[in-house]
Amino acid sequence: MVSTAPSKEMVRIWLLRELSLRRPPPDPRQIRRELAWGWSAPERGERRAA
């Protein structure tokens, strides 16, 4: 699996901003999308040619 994780500081800033809106925390998939957490091709639903 190849992924590029956001820095801990980026996650903290994002979470503080989300919490300030006083909404329930979003689904982890939404968090990954908003932080541009990269996923390998199979995890994005793309298929490789065999």
N, CA, C and O atoms as a Tinker XYZ file with bonds, in Angstrom:
   200  protein
     1  N      0.854000   -1.182000    0.000000    73     2
     2  CA     0.000000    0.000000    0.000000    64     1     3
     3  C      0.893000    1.237000    0.000000    63     2     4     5
     4  O      1.819000    1.354000    0.802000    81     3
     5  N      0.603000    2.131000   -0.892000    73     3     6
     6  CA     1.353000    3.373000   -0.975000    64     5     7
     7  C      0.419000    4.497000   -0.549000    63     6     8     9
     8  O     -0.658000    4.669000   -1.120000    81     7
     9  N      0.833000    5.253000    0.449000    73     7    10
    10  CA     0.024000    6.394000    0.848000    64     9    11
    11  C      0.939000    7.516000    1.299000    63    10    12    13
    12  O      2.060000    7.282000    1.750000    81    11
    13  N      0.456000    8.706000    1.172000    73    11    14
    14  CA     1.170000    9.868000    1.661000    64    13    15
    15  C      0.295000   10.486000    2.740000    63    14    16    17
    16  O     -0.758000   11.055000    2.450000    81    15
    17  N      0.728000   10.373000    3.957000    73    15    18
    18  CA    -0.057000   10.873000    5.082000    64    17    19
    19  C      0.216000   12.356000    5.295000    63    18    20    21
    20  O      1.346000   12.812000    5.117000    81    19
    21  N     -0.804000   13.106000    5.673000    73    19    22
    22  CA    -0.586000   14.513000    6.009000    64    21    23
    23  C      0.200000   14.601000    7.314000    63    22    24    25
    24  O      0.233000   13.652000    8.098000    81    23
    25  N      0.821000   15.731000    7.531000    73    23    26
    26  CA     1.570000   15.905000    8.776000    64    25    27
    27  C      0.599000   15.952000    9.958000    63    26    28    29
    28  O     -0.584000   16.254000    9.801000    81    27
    29  N      1.125000   15.651000   11.126000    73    27    30
    30  CA     0.285000   15.688000   12.333000    64    29    31
    31  C     -0.259000   17.096000   12.565000    63    30    32    33
    32  O     -1.387000   17.267000   13.027000    81    31
    33  N      0.546000   18.091000   12.244000    73    31    34
    34  CA     0.099000   19.471000   12.424000    64    33    35
    35  C     -1.071000   19.793000   11.498000    63    34    36    37
    36  O     -2.009000   20.477000   11.907000    81    35
    37  N     -1.029000   19.307000   10.249000    73    35    38
    38  CA    -2.149000   19.520000    9.328000    64    37    39
    39  C     -3.417000   18.878000    9.867000    63    38    40    41
    40  O     -4.498000   19.461000    9.778000    81    39
    41  N     -3.290000   17.678000   10.424000    73    39    42
    42  CA    -4.449000   16.987000   10.976000    64    41    43
    43  C     -5.004000   17.751000   12.171000    63    42    44    45
    44  O     -6.219000   17.900000   12.303000    81    43
    45  N     -4.128000   18.233000   13.036000    73    43    46
    46  CA    -4.584000   19.009000   14.209000    64    45    47
    47  C     -5.344000   20.260000   13.790000    63    46    48    49
    48  O     -6.420000   20.547000   14.315000    81    47
    49  N     -4.783000   20.994000   12.850000    73    47    50
    50  CA    -5.433000   22.228000   12.383000    64    49    51
    51  C     -6.792000   21.910000   11.780000    63    50    52    53
    52  O     -7.779000   22.589000   12.065000    81    51
    53  N     -6.840000   20.878000   10.946000    73    51    54
    54  CA    -8.092000   20.494000   10.310000    64    53    55
    55  C     -9.120000   20.079000   11.363000    63    54    56    57
    56  O    -10.281000   20.482000   11.291000    81    55
    57  N     -8.698000   19.278000   12.335000    73    55    58
    58  CA    -9.623000   18.807000   13.361000    64    57    59
    59  C    -10.140000   19.962000   14.212000    63    58    60    61
    60  O    -11.328000   20.007000   14.530000    81    59
    61  N     -9.277000   20.888000   14.583000    73    59    62
    62  CA    -9.731000   22.051000   15.354000    64    61    63
    63  C    -10.760000   22.862000   14.569000    63    62    64    65
    64  O    -11.747000   23.332000   15.136000    81    63
    65  N    -10.533000   23.027000   13.271000    73    63    66
    66  CA   -11.482000   23.761000   12.435000    64    65    67
    67  C    -12.821000   23.019000   12.386000    63    66    68    69
    68  O    -13.879000   23.636000   12.504000    81    67
    69  N    -12.772000   21.705000   12.214000    73    67    70
    70  CA   -14.004000   20.915000   12.186000    64    69    71
    71  C    -14.738000   20.987000   13.521000    63    70    72    73
    72  O    -15.959000   21.144000   13.550000    81    71
    73  N    -14.005000   20.874000   14.622000    73    71    74
    74  CA   -14.635000   20.920000   15.941000    64    73    75
    75  C    -15.264000   22.281000   16.221000    63    74    76    77
    76  O    -16.269000   22.373000   16.925000    81    75
    77  N    -14.670000   23.338000   15.668000    73    75    78
    78  CA   -15.221000   24.677000   15.893000    64    77    79
    79  C    -16.592000   24.833000   15.238000    63    78    80    81
    80  O    -17.369000   25.708000   15.622000    81    79
    81  N    -16.888000   23.993000   14.257000    73    79    82
    82  CA   -18.194000   24.051000   13.593000    64    81    83
    83  C    -19.274000   23.326000   14.390000    63    82    84    85
    84  O    -20.452000   23.384000   14.039000    81    83
    85  N    -18.877000   22.647000   15.454000    73    83    86
    86  CA   -19.782000   21.950000   16.368000    64    85    87
    87  C    -20.674000   20.928000   15.653000    63    86    88    89
    88  O    -21.884000   20.863000   15.870000    81    87
    89  N    -20.038000   20.145000   14.804000    73    87    90
    90  CA   -20.727000   19.049000   14.133000    64    89    91
    91  C    -20.109000   17.745000   14.609000    63    90    92    93
    92  O    -18.997000   17.750000   15.136000    81    91
    93  N    -20.804000   16.634000   14.436000    73    91    94
    94  CA   -20.181000   15.360000   14.778000    64    93    95
    95  C    -18.985000   15.115000   13.856000    63    94    96    97
    96  O    -18.979000   15.589000   12.720000    81    95
    97  N    -17.982000   14.386000   14.325000    73    95    98
    98  CA   -16.820000   14.144000   13.467000    64    97    99
    99  C    -17.220000   13.374000   12.213000    63    98   100   101
   100  O    -18.086000   12.500000   12.264000    81    99
   101  N    -16.593000   13.699000   11.095000    73    99   102
   102  CA   -16.932000   13.023000    9.848000    64   101   103
   103  C    -16.347000   11.615000    9.792000    63   102   104   105
   104  O    -15.525000   11.224000   10.621000    81   103
   105  N    -16.791000   10.881000    8.806000    73   103   106
   106  CA   -16.290000    9.544000    8.547000    64   105   107
   107  C    -14.785000    9.616000    8.226000    63   106   108   109
   108  O    -14.352000   10.575000    7.587000    81   107
   109  N    -13.991000    8.643000    8.646000    73   107   110
   110  CA   -12.548000    8.666000    8.334000    64   109   111
   111  C    -12.251000    8.808000    6.841000    63   110   112   113
   112  O    -11.251000    9.425000    6.474000    81   111
   113  N    -13.101000    8.247000    5.970000    73   111   114
   114  CA   -12.877000    8.403000    4.526000    64   113   115
   115  C    -12.990000    9.863000    4.104000    63   114   116   117
   116  O    -12.238000   10.321000    3.243000    81   115
   117  N    -13.925000   10.594000    4.704000    73   115   118
   118  CA   -14.076000   12.014000    4.400000    64   117   119
   119  C    -12.847000   12.787000    4.867000    63   118   120   121
   120  O    -12.379000   13.692000    4.175000    81   119
   121  N    -12.330000   12.435000    6.029000    73   119   122
   122  CA   -11.120000   13.085000    6.545000    64   121   123
   123  C     -9.976000   12.884000    5.567000    63   122   124   125
   124  O     -9.266000   13.832000    5.231000    81   123
   125  N     -9.796000   11.653000    5.109000    73   123   126
   126  CA    -8.711000   11.365000    4.161000    64   125   127
   127  C     -8.865000   12.162000    2.874000    63   126   128   129
   128  O     -7.885000   12.678000    2.337000    81   127
   129  N    -10.106000   12.263000    2.373000    73   127   130
   130  CA   -10.341000   13.038000    1.147000    64   129   131
   131  C     -9.983000   14.500000    1.353000    63   130   132   133
   132  O     -9.299000   15.092000    0.519000    81   131
   133  N    -10.433000   15.086000    2.448000    73   131   134
   134  CA   -10.212000   16.512000    2.686000    64   133   135
   135  C     -8.752000   16.841000    2.932000    63   134   136   137
   136  O     -8.304000   17.946000    2.625000    81   135
   137  N     -8.002000   15.890000    3.483000    73   135   138
   138  CA    -6.583000   16.123000    3.725000    64   137   139
   139  C     -5.714000   15.639000    2.564000    63   138   140   141
   140  O     -4.487000   15.648000    2.656000    81   139
   141  N     -6.353000   15.217000    1.476000    73   139   142
   142  CA    -5.645000   14.748000    0.280000    64   141   143
   143  C     -4.695000   13.608000    0.611000    63   142   144   145
   144  O     -3.563000   13.578000    0.128000    81   143
   145  N     -5.143000   12.691000    1.414000    73   143   146
   146  CA    -4.359000   11.532000    1.786000    64   145   147
   147  C     -4.351000   10.608000    0.581000    63   146   148   149
   148  O     -5.398000   10.084000    0.202000    81   147
   149  N     -3.191000   10.398000   -0.028000    73   147   150
   150  CA    -3.097000    9.617000   -1.254000    64   149   151
   151  C     -3.209000    8.128000   -1.002000    63   150   152   153
   152  O     -2.685000    7.614000   -0.014000    81   151
   153  N     -3.894000    7.438000   -1.897000    73   151   154
   154  CA    -4.050000    5.991000   -1.813000    64   153   155
   155  C     -3.490000    5.351000   -3.064000    63   154   156   157
   156  O     -3.431000    5.981000   -4.120000    81   155
   157  N     -3.090000    4.132000   -2.950000    73   155   158
   158  CA    -2.615000    3.404000   -4.122000    64   157   159
   159  C     -3.790000    3.092000   -5.035000    63   158   160   161
   160  O     -4.941000    3.138000   -4.603000    81   159
   161  N     -3.510000    2.779000   -6.282000    73   159   162
   162  CA    -4.549000    2.562000   -7.293000    64   161   163
   163  C     -5.591000    1.537000   -6.873000    63   162   164   165
   164  O     -6.780000    1.825000   -7.015000    81   163
   165  N     -5.225000    0.338000   -6.357000    73   163   166
   166  CA    -6.273000   -0.631000   -5.993000    64   165   167
   167  C     -7.236000   -0.119000   -4.924000    63   166   168   169
   168  O     -8.415000   -0.471000   -4.929000    81   167
   169  N     -6.739000    0.705000   -4.014000    73   167   170
   170  CA    -7.610000    1.195000   -2.948000    64   169   171
   171  C     -8.552000    2.292000   -3.429000    63   170   172   173
   172  O     -9.577000    2.550000   -2.799000    81   171
   173  N     -8.213000    2.937000   -4.537000    73   171   174
   174  CA    -9.096000    3.962000   -5.105000    64   173   175
   175  C    -10.152000    3.329000   -5.990000    63   174   176   177
   176  O    -11.017000    4.023000   -6.523000    81   175
   177  N    -10.086000    2.015000   -6.148000    73   175   178
   178  CA   -11.077000    1.343000   -6.976000    64   177   179
   179  C    -10.621000    1.150000   -8.404000    63   178   180   181
   180  O    -11.369000    0.614000   -9.222000    81   179
   181  N     -9.394000    1.578000   -8.726000    73   179   182
   182  CA    -8.877000    1.382000  -10.071000    64   181   183
   183  C     -8.300000   -0.026000  -10.173000    63   182   184   185
   184  O     -7.768000   -0.570000   -9.206000    81   183
   185  N     -8.416000   -0.589000  -11.342000    73   183   186
   186  CA    -7.905000   -1.944000  -11.541000    64   185   187
   187  C     -6.691000   -1.910000  -12.458000    63   186   188   189
   188  O     -6.640000   -1.159000  -13.432000    81   187
   189  N     -5.729000   -2.737000  -12.121000    73   187   190
   190  CA    -4.552000   -2.849000  -12.959000    64   189   191
   191  C     -4.776000   -3.922000  -14.011000    63   190   192   193
   192  O     -5.485000   -4.903000  -13.785000    81   191
   193  N     -4.161000   -3.715000  -15.158000    73   191   194
   194  CA    -4.248000   -4.734000  -16.214000    64   193   195
   195  C     -3.411000   -5.929000  -15.807000    63   194   196   197
   196  O     -2.281000   -5.775000  -15.343000    81   195
   197  N     -3.963000   -7.123000  -15.980000    73   195   198
   198  CA    -3.253000   -8.338000  -15.571000    64   197   199
   199  C     -2.328000   -8.827000  -16.649000    63   198   200
   200  O     -1.652000   -9.840000  -16.469000    81   199
